[in-house]
mmCIF file of C-alpha atoms in Angstrom:
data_model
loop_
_atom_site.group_PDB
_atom_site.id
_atom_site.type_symbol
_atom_site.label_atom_id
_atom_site.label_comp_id
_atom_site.label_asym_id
_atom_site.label_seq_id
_atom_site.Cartn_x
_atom_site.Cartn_y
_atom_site.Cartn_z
ATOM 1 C CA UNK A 213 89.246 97.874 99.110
ATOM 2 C CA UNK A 214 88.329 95.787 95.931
ATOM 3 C CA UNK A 215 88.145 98.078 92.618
ATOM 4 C CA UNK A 216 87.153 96.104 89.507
ATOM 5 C CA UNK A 217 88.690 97.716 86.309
ATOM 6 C CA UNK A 218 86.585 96.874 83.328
ATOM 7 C CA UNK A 219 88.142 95.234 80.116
ATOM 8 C CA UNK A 220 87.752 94.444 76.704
ATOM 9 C CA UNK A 221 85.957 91.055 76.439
ATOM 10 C CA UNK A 222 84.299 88.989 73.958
ATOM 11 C CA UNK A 223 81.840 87.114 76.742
ATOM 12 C CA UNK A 224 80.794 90.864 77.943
ATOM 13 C CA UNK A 225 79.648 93.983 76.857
ATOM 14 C CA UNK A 226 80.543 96.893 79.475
ATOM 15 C CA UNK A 227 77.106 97.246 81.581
ATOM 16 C CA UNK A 228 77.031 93.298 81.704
ATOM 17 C CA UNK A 229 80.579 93.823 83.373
ATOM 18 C CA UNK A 230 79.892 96.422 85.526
ATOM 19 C CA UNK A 231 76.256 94.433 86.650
ATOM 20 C CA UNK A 232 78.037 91.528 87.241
ATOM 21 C CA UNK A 233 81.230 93.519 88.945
ATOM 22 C CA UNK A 234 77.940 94.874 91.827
ATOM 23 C CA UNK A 235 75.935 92.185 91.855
ATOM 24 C CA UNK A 236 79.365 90.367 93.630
ATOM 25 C CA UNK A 237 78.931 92.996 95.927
ATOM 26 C CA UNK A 238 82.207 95.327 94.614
ATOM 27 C CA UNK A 239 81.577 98.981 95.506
ATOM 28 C CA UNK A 240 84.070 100.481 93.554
ATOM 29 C CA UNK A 241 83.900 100.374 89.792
ATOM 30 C CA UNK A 242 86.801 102.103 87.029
ATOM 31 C CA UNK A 243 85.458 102.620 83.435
ATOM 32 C CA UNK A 244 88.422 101.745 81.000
ATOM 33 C CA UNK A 245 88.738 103.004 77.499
ATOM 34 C CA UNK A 246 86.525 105.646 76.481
ATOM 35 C CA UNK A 247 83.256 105.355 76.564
ATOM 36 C CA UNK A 248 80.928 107.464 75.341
ATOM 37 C CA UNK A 249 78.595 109.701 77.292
ATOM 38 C CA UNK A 250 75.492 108.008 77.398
ATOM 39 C CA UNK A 251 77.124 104.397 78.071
ATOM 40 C CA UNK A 252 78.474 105.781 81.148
ATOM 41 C CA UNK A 253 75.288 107.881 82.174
ATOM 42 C CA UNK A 254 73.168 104.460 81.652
ATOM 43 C CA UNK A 255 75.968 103.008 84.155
ATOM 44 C CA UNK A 256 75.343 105.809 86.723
ATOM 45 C CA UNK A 257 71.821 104.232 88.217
ATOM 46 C CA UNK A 258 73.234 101.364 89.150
ATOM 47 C CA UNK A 259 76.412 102.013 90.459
ATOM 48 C CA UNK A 260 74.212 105.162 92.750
ATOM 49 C CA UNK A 261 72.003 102.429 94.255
ATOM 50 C CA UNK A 262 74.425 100.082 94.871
ATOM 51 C CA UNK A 263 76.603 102.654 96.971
ATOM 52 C CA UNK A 264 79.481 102.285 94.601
ATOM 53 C CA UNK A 265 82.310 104.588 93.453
ATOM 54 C CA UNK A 266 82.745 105.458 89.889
ATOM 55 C CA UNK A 267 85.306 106.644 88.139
ATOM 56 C CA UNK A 268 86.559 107.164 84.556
ATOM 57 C CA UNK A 269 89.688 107.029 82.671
ATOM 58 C CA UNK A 270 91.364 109.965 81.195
ATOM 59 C CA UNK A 271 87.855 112.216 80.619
ATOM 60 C CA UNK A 272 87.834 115.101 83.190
ATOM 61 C CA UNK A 273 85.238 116.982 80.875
ATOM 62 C CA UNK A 274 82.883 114.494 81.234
ATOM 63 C CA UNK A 275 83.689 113.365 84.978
ATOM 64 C CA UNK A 276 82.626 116.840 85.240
ATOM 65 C CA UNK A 277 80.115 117.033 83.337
ATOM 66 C CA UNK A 278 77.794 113.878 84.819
ATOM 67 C CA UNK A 279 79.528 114.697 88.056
ATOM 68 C CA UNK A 280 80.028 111.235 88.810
ATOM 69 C CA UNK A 281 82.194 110.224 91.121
ATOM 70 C CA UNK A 282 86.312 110.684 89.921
ATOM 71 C CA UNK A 283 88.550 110.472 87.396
ATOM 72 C CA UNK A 284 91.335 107.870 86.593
ATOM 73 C CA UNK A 285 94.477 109.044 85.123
ATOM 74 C CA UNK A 286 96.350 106.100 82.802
ATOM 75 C CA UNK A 287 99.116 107.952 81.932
ATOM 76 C CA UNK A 288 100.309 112.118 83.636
ATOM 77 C CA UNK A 289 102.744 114.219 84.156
ATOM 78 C CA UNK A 290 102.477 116.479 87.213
ATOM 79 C CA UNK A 291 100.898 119.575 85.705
ATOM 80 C CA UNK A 292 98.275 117.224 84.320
ATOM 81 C CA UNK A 293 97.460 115.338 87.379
ATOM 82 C CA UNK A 294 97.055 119.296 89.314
ATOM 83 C CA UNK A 295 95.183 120.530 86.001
ATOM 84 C CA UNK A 296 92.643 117.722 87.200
ATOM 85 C CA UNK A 297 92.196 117.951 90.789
ATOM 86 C CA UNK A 298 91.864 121.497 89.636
ATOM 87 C CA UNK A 299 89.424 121.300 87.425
ATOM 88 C CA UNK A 300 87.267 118.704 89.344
ATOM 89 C CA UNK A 301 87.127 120.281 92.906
ATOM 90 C CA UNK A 302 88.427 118.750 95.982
ATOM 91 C CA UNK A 303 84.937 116.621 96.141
ATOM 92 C CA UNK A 304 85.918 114.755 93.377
ATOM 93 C CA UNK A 305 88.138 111.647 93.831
ATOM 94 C CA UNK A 306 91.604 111.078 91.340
ATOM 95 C CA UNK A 307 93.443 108.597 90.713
ATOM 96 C CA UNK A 308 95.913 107.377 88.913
ATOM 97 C CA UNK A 309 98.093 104.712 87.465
ATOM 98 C CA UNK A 310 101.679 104.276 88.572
ATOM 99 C CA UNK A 311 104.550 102.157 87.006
ATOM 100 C CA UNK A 312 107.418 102.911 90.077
ATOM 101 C CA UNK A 313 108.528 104.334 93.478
ATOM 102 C CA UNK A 314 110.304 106.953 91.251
ATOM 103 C CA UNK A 315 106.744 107.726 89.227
ATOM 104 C CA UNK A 316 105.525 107.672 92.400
ATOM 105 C CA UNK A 317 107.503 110.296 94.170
ATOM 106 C CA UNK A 318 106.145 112.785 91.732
ATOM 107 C CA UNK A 319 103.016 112.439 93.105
ATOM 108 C CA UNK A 320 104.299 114.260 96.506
ATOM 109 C CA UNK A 321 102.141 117.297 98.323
ATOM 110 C CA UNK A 322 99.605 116.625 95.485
ATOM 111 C CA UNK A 323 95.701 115.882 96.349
ATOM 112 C CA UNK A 324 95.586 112.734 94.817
ATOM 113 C CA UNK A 325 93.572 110.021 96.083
ATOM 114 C CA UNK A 326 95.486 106.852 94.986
ATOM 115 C CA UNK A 327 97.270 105.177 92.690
ATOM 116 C CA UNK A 328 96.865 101.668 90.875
ATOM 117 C CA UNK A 329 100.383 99.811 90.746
ATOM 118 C CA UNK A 330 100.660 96.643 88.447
ATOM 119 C CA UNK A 331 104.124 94.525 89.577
ATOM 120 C CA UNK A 332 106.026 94.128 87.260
ATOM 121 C CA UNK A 333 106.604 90.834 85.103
ATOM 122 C CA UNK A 334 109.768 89.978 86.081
ATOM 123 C CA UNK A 335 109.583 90.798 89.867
ATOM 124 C CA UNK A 336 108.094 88.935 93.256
ATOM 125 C CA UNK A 337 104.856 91.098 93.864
ATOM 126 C CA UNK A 338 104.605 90.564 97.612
ATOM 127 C CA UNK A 339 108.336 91.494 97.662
ATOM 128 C CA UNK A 340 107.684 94.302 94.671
ATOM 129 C CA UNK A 341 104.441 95.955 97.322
ATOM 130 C CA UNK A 342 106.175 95.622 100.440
ATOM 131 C CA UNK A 343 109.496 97.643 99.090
ATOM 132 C CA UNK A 344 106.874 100.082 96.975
ATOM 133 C CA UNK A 345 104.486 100.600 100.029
ATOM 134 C CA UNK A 346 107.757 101.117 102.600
ATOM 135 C CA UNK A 347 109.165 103.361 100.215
ATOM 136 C CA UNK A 348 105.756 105.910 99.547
ATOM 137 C CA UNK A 349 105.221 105.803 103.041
ATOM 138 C CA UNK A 350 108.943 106.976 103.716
ATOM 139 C CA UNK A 351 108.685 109.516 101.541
ATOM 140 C CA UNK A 352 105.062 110.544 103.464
ATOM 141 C CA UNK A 353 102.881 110.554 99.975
ATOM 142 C CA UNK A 354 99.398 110.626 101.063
ATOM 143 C CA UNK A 355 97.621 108.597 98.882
ATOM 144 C CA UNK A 356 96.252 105.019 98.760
ATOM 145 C CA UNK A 357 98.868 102.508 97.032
ATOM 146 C CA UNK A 358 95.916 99.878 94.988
ATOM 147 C CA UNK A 359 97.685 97.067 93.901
ATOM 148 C CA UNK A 360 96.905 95.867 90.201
ATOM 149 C CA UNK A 361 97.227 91.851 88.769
ATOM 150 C CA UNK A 362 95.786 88.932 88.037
ATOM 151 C CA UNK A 363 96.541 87.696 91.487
ATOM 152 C CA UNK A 364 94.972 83.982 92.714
ATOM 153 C CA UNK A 365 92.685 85.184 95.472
ATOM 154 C CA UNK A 366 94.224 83.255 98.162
ATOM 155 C CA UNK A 367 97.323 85.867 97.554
ATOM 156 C CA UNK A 368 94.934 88.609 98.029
ATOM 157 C CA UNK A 369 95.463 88.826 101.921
ATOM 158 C CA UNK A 370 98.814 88.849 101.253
ATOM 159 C CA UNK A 371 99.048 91.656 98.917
ATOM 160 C CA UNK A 372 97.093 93.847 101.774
ATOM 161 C CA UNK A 373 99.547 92.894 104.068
ATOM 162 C CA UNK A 374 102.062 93.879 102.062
ATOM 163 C CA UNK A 375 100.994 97.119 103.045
ATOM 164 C CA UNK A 376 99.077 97.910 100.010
ATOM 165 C CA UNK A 377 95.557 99.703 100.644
ATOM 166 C CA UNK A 378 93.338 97.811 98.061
ATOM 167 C CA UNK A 379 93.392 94.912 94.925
ATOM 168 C CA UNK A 380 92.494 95.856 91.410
ATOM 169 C CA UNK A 381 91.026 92.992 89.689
ATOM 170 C CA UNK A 382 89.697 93.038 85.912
ATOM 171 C CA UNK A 383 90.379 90.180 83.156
ATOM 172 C CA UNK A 384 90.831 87.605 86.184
ATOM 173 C CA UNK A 385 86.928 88.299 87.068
ATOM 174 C CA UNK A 386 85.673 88.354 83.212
ATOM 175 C CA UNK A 387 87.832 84.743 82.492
ATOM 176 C CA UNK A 388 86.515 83.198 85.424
ATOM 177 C CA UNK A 389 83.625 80.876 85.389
ATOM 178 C CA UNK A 390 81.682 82.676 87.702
ATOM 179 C CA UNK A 391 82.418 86.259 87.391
ATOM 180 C CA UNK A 392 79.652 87.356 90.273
ATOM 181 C CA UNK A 393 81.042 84.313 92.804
ATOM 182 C CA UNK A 394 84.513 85.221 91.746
ATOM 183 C CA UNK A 395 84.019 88.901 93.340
ATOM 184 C CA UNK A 396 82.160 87.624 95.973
ATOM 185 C CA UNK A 397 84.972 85.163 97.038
ATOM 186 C CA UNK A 398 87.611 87.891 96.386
ATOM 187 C CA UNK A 399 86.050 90.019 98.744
ATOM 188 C CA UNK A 400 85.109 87.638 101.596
ATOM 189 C CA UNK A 401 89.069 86.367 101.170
ATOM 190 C CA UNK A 402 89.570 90.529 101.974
ATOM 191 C CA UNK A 403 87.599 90.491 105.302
ATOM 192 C CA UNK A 404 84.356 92.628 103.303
#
């Protein structure tokens, strides 16, 4: 699974990104930051007939409200994270971010339907996703591990095999040359 985060960038305003992010083919698109109602409803269209996810950071009233697709959590605390599934239905798709195996853990017997993991700095990240996807899986979470970087795409395969479910990819596609070719290649090098 490829999601493609949108980001702050001076090439690219936000429907250019997301265009660009479907016309590579990507079928699974996060709205950063907050945008407003109508930016996302004028995103909605496209993303429906191009068979892709969407989902939202941080606004379950207005997930809700244009019933699109899920919500994206950036930062939670337990309560919060069952305050949304709540409040969304079990139709609705949630995610959210997750900093460590410990973060992680807290996420247990919840309906939560995965969680984006950035390595950290200072660490190996094949090395970082194999220990973090042996350790959820020990601990029987149910949720999709998505790992989040600005990963090469020949380490993409890798990262998979690591044992994570999916790749996040955001600034990498905006700073490359060819932002529509870059997702294209990124998902061909995932077997999609």
């Amino acid at each position: 699974m490829l999601q493609f985060a949108t980001s702050e960038s001076s090439r690219y305003g936000i429907a250019e990104e997301v265009g660009m992010a479907l016309d590579g083919g990507c079928k699974w698109i996060r709205l950063t930051g907050s945008p407003d109602r109508e930016t996302v409803k004028s995103l909605m269209p496209g993303c429906e007939s191009a068979g892709a996810i969407l989902v939202l950071d941080d606004n379950a009233d207005l997930v809700d409200e244009l019933r699109i697709h899920g919500l994206h959590l950036t930062s939670w605390t337990r309560g919060e994270a069952i305050a949304a599934r709540e409040k969304l239905g079990p139709h609705a798709i949630v995610g959210v971010s997750c900093q460590t195996t410990r973060q992680a853990l807290e996420l247990k017997g919840l309906d939560i339907d995965y969680m984006v993991v950035p390595a950290p700095a200072d660490a190996d990240p094949l090395e970082f996703y194999a220990d973090f996807s042996k350790e959820v899986r020990e601990a029987e979470i149910a949720m999709h591990p998505v790992a989040s970087g600005n990963f090469p795409i020949v380490m993409l395969p890798s990262v998979i095999a690591s044992g994570m479910a999916g790749v996040e990819l955001s600034s990498e596609v905006l700073e490359a040359e060819d932002p529509v070719g870059f997702i294209k290649t990124a998902l061909a090098s995932l077997g999609r």
